[in-house]
Amino acid sequence: MGIFDEMAKYGHEQVIFCQNRATGLKSIIAIHDTTAGPALGGCRMRPYENEEEMLFDVLRLSRGMTYKCAIADVDNGGGKCVIWGDPATDKTPELFRALGRFVDGLGGRFYTGTDVGTYPNDFVQAKRETPYIVGVPVEYGGSGDSSVPTAHGVMQGIRASAMELWGNTNLKGKIFAVQGLGKVGSKVVKSLADEGAILVVTDVVPSNIEQVIEIAPEAAIVRPETIFEVQCDMFIPCALGAVLNDHTIPKLKSKAIVGSANNQLLDEEKHGRMLKDLGILYAPDYLVNAGGLIQVADELLGANHDRVIAKTTSIYDILLQVYQIAKERDIPTSLAANQLVEDRLKLIAEVKQIRGSVRQGA
Ligand code: NAD
């Protein structure tokens, strides 16, 4: 299939191939949809097998960013950047400066920052060449650890799901099975423990478990492979993607799934439907984990932590809206979230049809 066919299939506006021989930079930037505002999305660095894999990744991820921005109600569209290379061996400051030059050439249509394989300090270099960078270290004007708002958003998702299931947000005595005790998972465990929840936790790194036991001494620890089978009220995936699949879903003994991991459903349509058929309430991941995105998007407004937390708190109401749509249309919650996004983008596009009288073309 040709590149224009692929772009048409997913609705992309623009794809930019960037090459710089001196630094070895080979990068693709994809801008999916700028209805809501300039595209925003991280920059992933991976030793891709080939160009097709790289292109497919950037098209898929940039489209996902449109949905994530729209559902979180931030004024940005979806974009993404990928760099072909091994993050362990192929990084140089100049490579990121070269990328910065290309981003600058887009004149603010696209903002980028860290993703898998890239770190805030890489973008300190890119920022020497362009202002269209987010997520740099605090000392360079960034907004800091994104896992703080992300964990706050997960807690909002948990409360909204509790409201949906039980008609109240009291988590005391409810059982939560938490997979992954890293930056987000450990903060969620702390909040749940503070609210008197019963915790069953797992991680593949023993030191992460030890740290969490200090926060929540009562938590029960299980082996990573048995977390899916824990009899619980909510399963909280905060580790890896694709954890909800043909193999794991039949094992689940939870009433709801609310976690930060990206792309939890291996197949959005099929596995979203499987969960619905089993009566397991699924909180769409890209809404629940939007706190980090809300934080980086907020940098474009001048970075204000209180504003970030306030906006992230609205995940509670948006998730209840998603649950309502799913019930009304009798569809999986994963599809209800997508429909909410598509309806919202149509509305924003209509609003932007209104001509301002001063700024011509604005
Ligand atoms: P992290 O790397 O700090 O934590 C992930 C944890 O999962 C680690 O402790 C790791 O040891 C553990 N883990 C890995 N494989 C596991 C397995 N099979 N079973 C149990 N535990 C396992 O990452 P994080 O920042 O806490 O993010 C967690 C998830 O949320 C990731 O999927 C990430 O992409 C997603 N997410 C994070 C943010 C953010 O702001 N940090 C934002 C959006 C989405």
Short mmCIF file of C-alpha atoms and ligand atoms in Angstrom, two decimals:
data_model
loop_
_atom_site.label_atom_id
_atom_site.label_comp_id
_atom_site.label_asym_id
_atom_site.label_seq_id
_atom_site.Cartn_x
_atom_site.Cartn_y
_atom_site.Cartn_z
CA MET A 1 0.00 0.00 0.00
CA GLY A 2 1.32 3.51 -0.84
CA ILE A 3 1.94 6.23 1.70
CA PHE A 4 -1.01 8.36 0.51
CA ASP A 5 -3.28 5.32 0.81
CA GLU A 6 -2.11 4.79 4.38
CA MET A 7 -2.60 8.49 5.16
CA ALA A 8 -6.09 8.41 3.68
CA LYS A 9 -6.96 5.25 5.62
CA TYR A 10 -6.18 6.85 8.98
CA GLY A 11 -7.02 10.45 8.03
CA HIS A 12 -3.54 11.97 8.35
CA GLU A 13 -2.90 15.55 7.29
CA GLN A 14 0.86 15.48 6.77
CA VAL A 15 3.85 13.16 6.96
CA ILE A 16 7.38 14.58 6.93
CA PHE A 17 10.49 12.52 6.25
CA CYS A 18 13.59 14.10 7.77
CA GLN A 19 17.16 13.13 6.95
CA ASN A 20 20.47 14.65 7.99
CA ARG A 21 23.60 12.92 6.79
CA ALA A 22 26.06 14.63 9.15
CA THR A 23 24.29 13.43 12.30
CA GLY A 24 22.77 10.25 10.83
CA LEU A 25 19.26 11.44 11.66
CA LYS A 26 16.49 9.51 9.96
CA SER A 27 13.14 10.53 11.31
CA ILE A 28 9.47 10.66 10.36
CA ILE A 29 7.03 13.18 11.80
CA ALA A 30 3.34 12.44 11.32
CA ILE A 31 0.65 15.05 11.88
CA HIS A 32 -2.68 13.32 12.10
CA ASP A 33 -5.27 15.98 12.83
CA THR A 34 -4.99 19.62 13.87
CA THR A 35 -8.71 20.34 14.29
CA ALA A 36 -8.28 21.07 18.00
CA GLY A 37 -4.91 22.84 17.73
CA PRO A 38 -1.24 22.25 16.87
CA ALA A 39 -0.25 18.60 16.86
CA LEU A 40 1.40 17.29 20.03
CA GLY A 41 3.14 13.97 20.52
CA GLY A 42 6.33 12.43 21.82
CA CYS A 43 9.36 11.32 19.86
CA ARG A 44 10.15 7.61 19.95
CA MET A 45 13.62 6.24 19.12
CA ARG A 46 13.90 2.59 18.12
CA PRO A 47 16.09 0.38 15.95
CA TYR A 48 13.20 -0.31 13.56
CA GLU A 49 13.49 -3.37 11.30
CA ASN A 50 12.62 -1.37 8.20
CA GLU A 51 10.93 1.77 6.86
CA GLU A 52 7.48 0.17 6.73
CA GLU A 53 7.58 -0.66 10.43
CA MET A 54 8.72 2.88 11.22
CA LEU A 55 6.00 4.46 9.10
CA PHE A 56 3.30 2.19 10.51
CA ASP A 57 4.37 3.06 14.07
CA VAL A 58 4.32 6.82 13.53
CA LEU A 59 0.96 6.73 11.73
CA ARG A 60 -0.66 4.58 14.43
CA LEU A 61 0.81 6.56 17.34
CA SER A 62 0.00 9.99 15.91
CA ARG A 63 -3.62 8.99 15.35
CA GLY A 64 -3.75 7.77 18.95
CA MET A 65 -2.58 11.20 20.09
CA THR A 66 -5.52 12.89 18.32
CA TYR A 67 -7.88 10.73 20.36
CA LYS A 68 -5.96 11.25 23.59
CA CYS A 69 -5.82 15.04 23.20
CA ALA A 70 -9.48 15.26 22.24
CA ILE A 71 -10.79 13.09 25.06
CA ALA A 72 -8.70 14.99 27.60
CA ASP A 73 -10.09 18.22 26.11
CA VAL A 74 -6.69 19.81 25.54
CA ASP A 75 -6.34 22.25 22.64
CA ASN A 76 -3.97 20.10 20.61
CA GLY A 77 -4.20 17.66 17.78
CA GLY A 78 -2.39 14.39 17.28
CA GLY A 79 1.17 14.05 16.08
CA LYS A 80 4.17 11.84 16.67
CA CYS A 81 7.80 11.60 15.71
CA VAL A 82 9.97 8.51 15.30
CA ILE A 83 13.75 8.31 14.98
CA TRP A 84 15.38 5.29 13.38
CA GLY A 85 18.24 4.24 15.66
CA ASP A 86 19.36 2.47 18.79
CA PRO A 87 18.86 4.76 21.81
CA ALA A 88 21.80 3.07 23.56
CA THR A 89 24.37 3.71 20.82
CA ASP A 90 23.10 6.17 18.21
CA LYS A 91 22.29 9.27 20.26
CA THR A 92 24.31 12.46 19.99
CA PRO A 93 23.43 16.01 21.02
CA GLU A 94 23.69 17.03 17.37
CA LEU A 95 21.17 14.39 16.28
CA PHE A 96 18.56 15.98 18.53
CA ARG A 97 19.58 19.47 17.42
CA ALA A 98 19.05 18.36 13.81
CA LEU A 99 15.63 17.04 14.77
CA GLY A 100 14.93 20.38 16.46
CA ARG A 101 15.70 22.17 13.18
CA PHE A 102 13.14 20.04 11.35
CA VAL A 103 10.53 20.58 14.06
CA ASP A 104 11.25 24.31 13.90
CA GLY A 105 10.60 24.25 10.17
CA LEU A 106 7.03 23.22 10.89
CA GLY A 107 6.50 26.62 12.46
CA GLY A 108 4.48 25.42 15.46
CA ARG A 109 2.27 22.89 13.69
CA PHE A 110 3.92 20.19 15.81
CA TYR A 111 5.29 20.05 19.36
CA THR A 112 7.30 17.10 20.62
CA GLY A 113 9.10 15.70 23.66
CA THR A 114 10.00 12.36 25.25
CA ASP A 115 8.62 8.92 24.47
CA VAL A 116 10.04 5.39 24.53
CA GLY A 117 13.81 5.58 23.97
CA THR A 118 14.15 9.34 24.51
CA TYR A 119 14.69 11.37 27.69
CA PRO A 120 14.11 14.97 28.80
CA ASN A 121 17.82 15.81 28.39
CA ASP A 122 17.70 14.78 24.69
CA PHE A 123 15.18 17.55 24.17
CA VAL A 124 17.35 20.11 25.91
CA GLN A 125 19.45 19.76 22.75
CA ALA A 126 16.44 19.98 20.42
CA LYS A 127 15.24 23.05 22.30
CA ARG A 128 18.44 24.89 21.35
CA GLU A 129 17.04 24.92 17.82
CA THR A 130 13.31 25.35 18.31
CA PRO A 131 10.79 26.53 20.90
CA TYR A 132 8.34 23.77 19.86
CA ILE A 133 9.51 21.32 22.52
CA VAL A 134 7.78 20.10 25.70
CA GLY A 135 8.82 17.92 28.63
CA VAL A 136 12.37 19.17 29.17
CA PRO A 137 13.79 19.02 32.73
CA VAL A 138 12.37 21.52 35.23
CA GLU A 139 15.58 23.58 35.21
CA TYR A 140 15.03 24.15 31.48
CA GLY A 141 11.42 25.21 31.90
CA GLY A 142 9.69 21.82 31.88
CA SER A 143 6.86 20.89 34.24
CA GLY A 144 8.47 17.91 36.00
CA ASP A 145 7.51 14.31 36.73
CA SER A 146 4.45 13.46 34.65
CA SER A 147 3.65 10.40 36.75
CA VAL A 148 2.18 12.71 39.42
CA PRO A 149 -0.78 13.90 37.28
CA THR A 150 -0.98 10.49 35.59
CA ALA A 151 -1.49 8.76 38.94
CA HIS A 152 -4.02 11.46 39.90
CA GLY A 153 -5.92 10.69 36.69
CA VAL A 154 -5.91 6.96 37.42
CA MET A 155 -7.42 7.70 40.85
CA GLN A 156 -10.15 9.76 39.16
CA GLY A 157 -10.80 6.80 36.87
CA ILE A 158 -11.01 4.47 39.86
CA ARG A 159 -13.46 6.78 41.64
CA ALA A 160 -15.65 7.20 38.56
CA SER A 161 -15.70 3.42 38.08
CA ALA A 162 -16.62 2.94 41.74
CA MET A 163 -19.48 5.41 41.24
CA GLU A 164 -20.61 3.49 38.17
CA LEU A 165 -20.45 0.12 39.93
CA TRP A 166 -21.60 0.94 43.45
CA GLY A 167 -23.15 4.40 43.34
CA ASN A 168 -20.48 5.91 45.61
CA THR A 169 -16.74 6.56 45.61
CA ASN A 170 -15.89 4.91 48.92
CA LEU A 171 -12.90 2.66 48.29
CA LYS A 172 -12.50 1.46 51.88
CA GLY A 173 -12.42 -2.32 52.05
CA LYS A 174 -12.51 -2.74 48.27
CA ILE A 175 -9.85 -5.00 46.77
CA PHE A 176 -7.43 -3.70 44.11
CA ALA A 177 -4.92 -5.83 42.18
CA VAL A 178 -2.11 -3.56 40.99
CA GLN A 179 0.24 -4.71 38.23
CA GLY A 180 3.44 -2.66 38.03
CA LEU A 181 4.81 -0.61 40.93
CA GLY A 182 6.85 1.93 39.02
CA LYS A 183 6.40 5.68 38.92
CA VAL A 184 2.62 5.61 38.41
CA GLY A 185 1.70 2.29 40.10
CA SER A 186 3.49 3.16 43.35
CA LYS A 187 1.64 6.49 43.61
CA VAL A 188 -1.71 4.82 42.93
CA VAL A 189 -0.95 2.25 45.65
CA LYS A 190 -0.20 5.07 48.10
CA SER A 191 -3.52 6.82 47.35
CA LEU A 192 -5.48 3.57 47.57
CA ALA A 193 -3.80 2.64 50.86
CA ASP A 194 -4.63 6.12 52.23
CA GLU A 195 -8.29 5.48 51.40
CA GLY A 196 -8.34 2.16 53.24
CA ALA A 197 -8.37 -0.12 50.21
CA ILE A 198 -7.15 -3.73 50.34
CA LEU A 199 -4.17 -4.21 48.02
CA VAL A 200 -2.71 -7.11 46.09
CA VAL A 201 0.40 -6.06 44.16
CA THR A 202 3.03 -7.36 41.80
CA ASP A 203 6.13 -6.28 39.90
CA VAL A 204 9.01 -8.02 38.17
CA VAL A 205 11.60 -5.89 39.99
CA PRO A 206 11.99 -6.88 43.69
CA SER A 207 13.24 -3.43 44.79
CA ASN A 208 10.04 -1.83 43.46
CA ILE A 209 7.99 -4.25 45.58
CA GLU A 210 10.09 -3.45 48.66
CA GLN A 211 9.51 0.28 48.21
CA VAL A 212 5.77 -0.22 47.91
CA ILE A 213 5.65 -2.38 51.01
CA GLU A 214 7.06 0.57 52.92
CA ILE A 215 4.14 2.69 51.67
CA ALA A 216 1.50 -0.02 52.10
CA PRO A 217 2.73 -2.64 54.62
CA GLU A 218 -0.57 -4.53 54.52
CA ALA A 219 -0.40 -5.19 50.77
CA ALA A 220 -0.32 -8.83 49.68
CA ILE A 221 2.31 -9.71 47.07
CA VAL A 222 1.69 -12.16 44.26
CA ARG A 223 3.85 -13.47 41.41
CA PRO A 224 3.55 -11.43 38.18
CA GLU A 225 1.81 -14.21 36.26
CA THR A 226 -0.93 -14.70 38.88
CA ILE A 227 -2.09 -11.06 39.13
CA PHE A 228 -4.77 -11.66 36.46
CA GLU A 229 -6.42 -14.36 38.57
CA VAL A 230 -6.74 -12.34 41.75
CA GLN A 231 -10.32 -12.12 43.01
CA CYS A 232 -10.72 -8.36 43.28
CA ASP A 233 -12.96 -5.39 42.72
CA MET A 234 -10.63 -3.64 40.27
CA PHE A 235 -7.61 -4.69 38.27
CA ILE A 236 -5.11 -1.80 37.89
CA PRO A 237 -2.63 -2.39 35.04
CA CYS A 238 0.29 0.04 35.40
CA ALA A 239 3.04 -1.93 33.67
CA LEU A 240 2.80 -3.01 30.04
CA GLY A 241 0.61 -2.73 26.96
CA ALA A 242 -1.49 -5.55 25.44
CA VAL A 243 -2.17 -7.13 28.84
CA LEU A 244 -5.85 -7.64 27.97
CA ASN A 245 -5.93 -10.41 25.39
CA ASP A 246 -7.38 -13.87 24.59
CA HIS A 247 -5.08 -15.45 27.13
CA THR A 248 -5.62 -13.12 30.12
CA ILE A 249 -9.24 -11.95 29.85
CA PRO A 250 -10.78 -15.36 30.67
CA LYS A 251 -8.71 -15.46 33.89
CA LEU A 252 -9.90 -12.09 35.20
CA LYS A 253 -11.98 -12.05 38.38
CA SER A 254 -12.41 -8.30 38.68
CA LYS A 255 -15.43 -6.06 38.24
CA ALA A 256 -13.51 -3.26 36.54
CA ILE A 257 -10.17 -2.45 34.92
CA VAL A 258 -8.65 0.99 35.42
CA GLY A 259 -4.96 1.54 34.83
CA SER A 260 -2.27 3.73 33.33
CA ALA A 261 -0.64 1.27 30.91
CA ASN A 262 -0.89 2.33 27.27
CA ASN A 263 -2.78 0.19 24.75
CA GLN A 264 -4.02 -2.35 27.28
CA LEU A 265 -6.37 -4.04 24.81
CA LEU A 266 -4.37 -6.14 22.36
CA ASP A 267 -7.24 -5.73 19.87
CA GLU A 268 -9.37 -2.72 20.74
CA GLU A 269 -12.55 -3.98 19.06
CA LYS A 270 -12.35 -7.68 19.90
CA HIS A 271 -11.05 -7.47 23.46
CA GLY A 272 -13.18 -4.45 24.33
CA ARG A 273 -16.18 -6.55 23.32
CA MET A 274 -14.95 -9.59 25.28
CA LEU A 275 -14.80 -7.49 28.45
CA LYS A 276 -18.27 -6.07 27.81
CA ASP A 277 -19.69 -9.58 27.29
CA LEU A 278 -18.13 -10.70 30.58
CA GLY A 279 -19.64 -7.68 32.36
CA ILE A 280 -16.23 -6.24 33.26
CA LEU A 281 -16.21 -2.46 33.23
CA TYR A 282 -13.22 -1.20 31.23
CA ALA A 283 -11.98 2.37 31.72
CA PRO A 284 -10.38 3.31 28.37
CA ASP A 285 -6.64 3.66 29.01
CA TYR A 286 -6.05 6.72 26.88
CA LEU A 287 -8.53 8.70 28.96
CA VAL A 288 -7.47 7.36 32.35
CA ASN A 289 -3.75 7.96 31.72
CA ALA A 290 -4.14 11.43 30.15
CA GLY A 291 -2.75 13.28 33.18
CA GLY A 292 0.80 13.27 31.78
CA LEU A 293 -0.40 14.60 28.46
CA ILE A 294 -2.45 17.29 30.21
CA GLN A 295 0.73 18.34 32.00
CA VAL A 296 2.90 18.67 28.88
CA ALA A 297 0.10 20.41 26.97
CA ASP A 298 -0.17 22.83 29.87
CA GLU A 299 3.47 23.83 29.34
CA LEU A 300 2.28 25.61 26.21
CA LEU A 301 0.13 27.80 28.46
CA GLY A 302 2.97 28.45 30.92
CA ALA A 303 3.01 25.35 33.20
CA ASN A 304 0.80 25.62 36.26
CA HIS A 305 0.59 22.55 38.50
CA ASP A 306 -2.77 23.47 40.08
CA ARG A 307 -4.31 23.95 36.63
CA VAL A 308 -2.94 20.55 35.55
CA ILE A 309 -4.43 18.80 38.57
CA ALA A 310 -7.77 20.59 38.11
CA LYS A 311 -7.96 19.54 34.47
CA THR A 312 -6.87 15.98 35.29
CA THR A 313 -9.63 15.80 37.89
CA SER A 314 -12.14 16.18 35.05
CA ILE A 315 -11.22 12.64 33.92
CA TYR A 316 -13.81 11.59 36.53
CA ASP A 317 -16.69 13.32 34.70
CA ILE A 318 -15.48 12.39 31.23
CA LEU A 319 -15.25 8.73 32.18
CA LEU A 320 -18.78 8.76 33.55
CA GLN A 321 -19.85 10.27 30.21
CA VAL A 322 -18.09 7.42 28.38
CA TYR A 323 -19.87 4.85 30.55
CA GLN A 324 -23.18 6.58 29.81
CA ILE A 325 -22.61 6.50 26.03
CA ALA A 326 -21.61 2.82 26.23
CA LYS A 327 -24.86 1.99 28.02
CA GLU A 328 -27.06 4.09 25.74
CA ARG A 329 -25.57 2.68 22.53
CA ASP A 330 -24.92 -0.80 23.95
CA ILE A 331 -21.29 -0.74 22.84
CA PRO A 332 -17.96 -1.47 24.56
CA THR A 333 -16.57 1.43 26.57
CA SER A 334 -13.46 1.48 24.35
CA LEU A 335 -15.66 2.29 21.34
CA ALA A 336 -17.79 4.73 23.37
CA ALA A 337 -14.63 6.73 24.15
CA ASN A 338 -13.75 6.84 20.43
CA GLN A 339 -17.26 8.04 19.61
CA LEU A 340 -17.08 10.76 22.22
CA VAL A 341 -13.82 11.94 20.59
CA GLU A 342 -15.23 11.87 17.07
CA ASP A 343 -18.37 13.78 18.15
CA ARG A 344 -16.23 16.32 19.99
CA LEU A 345 -13.89 16.88 17.04
CA LYS A 346 -16.85 17.43 14.72
CA LEU A 347 -18.19 20.04 17.12
CA ILE A 348 -14.82 21.80 17.45
CA ALA A 349 -14.46 21.86 13.66
CA GLU A 350 -17.88 23.57 13.47
CA VAL A 351 -16.89 26.09 16.15
CA LYS A 352 -13.73 26.91 14.20
CA GLN A 353 -15.87 27.70 11.17
CA ILE A 354 -16.92 30.90 12.94
CA ARG A 355 -14.80 33.68 11.48
CA GLY A 356 -13.00 36.00 13.85
CA SER A 357 -13.32 39.59 12.65
CA VAL A 358 -9.80 40.77 13.49
CA ARG A 359 -7.29 38.02 12.74
CA GLN A 360 -7.81 37.17 9.12
CA GLY A 361 -7.81 33.42 8.59
CA ALA A 362 -7.64 32.66 12.33
P1 NAD B 1 7.65 2.55 35.09
O1 NAD B 1 8.63 1.98 34.11
O2 NAD B 1 8.13 3.47 36.14
O3 NAD B 1 6.85 1.36 35.80
C1 NAD B 1 6.46 0.19 35.18
C2 NAD B 1 6.60 -0.91 36.21
O4 NAD B 1 6.06 -2.11 35.68
C3 NAD B 1 8.05 -1.19 36.58
O5 NAD B 1 8.20 -1.17 37.98
C4 NAD B 1 8.29 -2.57 36.00
O6 NAD B 1 9.23 -3.32 36.73
C5 NAD B 1 6.90 -3.17 36.07
N1 NAD B 1 6.68 -4.32 35.20
C6 NAD B 1 7.17 -4.54 33.96
N2 NAD B 1 6.74 -5.72 33.49
C7 NAD B 1 5.93 -6.23 34.42
C8 NAD B 1 5.17 -7.43 34.52
N3 NAD B 1 5.14 -8.33 33.55
N4 NAD B 1 4.44 -7.63 35.63
C9 NAD B 1 4.47 -6.74 36.65
N5 NAD B 1 5.17 -5.59 36.61
C10 NAD B 1 5.89 -5.35 35.52
O7 NAD B 1 6.54 3.24 34.18
P2 NAD B 1 5.42 4.28 34.66
O8 NAD B 1 5.84 5.65 34.30
O9 NAD B 1 4.99 3.95 36.05
O10 NAD B 1 4.25 3.90 33.65
C11 NAD B 1 3.48 2.73 33.81
C12 NAD B 1 2.62 2.51 32.58
O11 NAD B 1 1.79 3.66 32.38
C13 NAD B 1 3.42 2.35 31.29
O12 NAD B 1 2.71 1.48 30.44
C14 NAD B 1 3.41 3.75 30.69
O13 NAD B 1 3.56 3.72 29.29
C15 NAD B 1 2.04 4.22 31.09
N6 NAD B 1 1.92 5.68 31.16
C16 NAD B 1 2.72 6.38 31.99
C17 NAD B 1 2.61 7.76 32.05
C18 NAD B 1 3.49 8.59 32.96
O14 NAD B 1 3.23 9.78 33.10
N7 NAD B 1 4.50 8.02 33.60
C19 NAD B 1 1.66 8.43 31.26
C20 NAD B 1 0.81 7.67 30.43
C21 NAD B 1 0.97 6.29 30.39
#
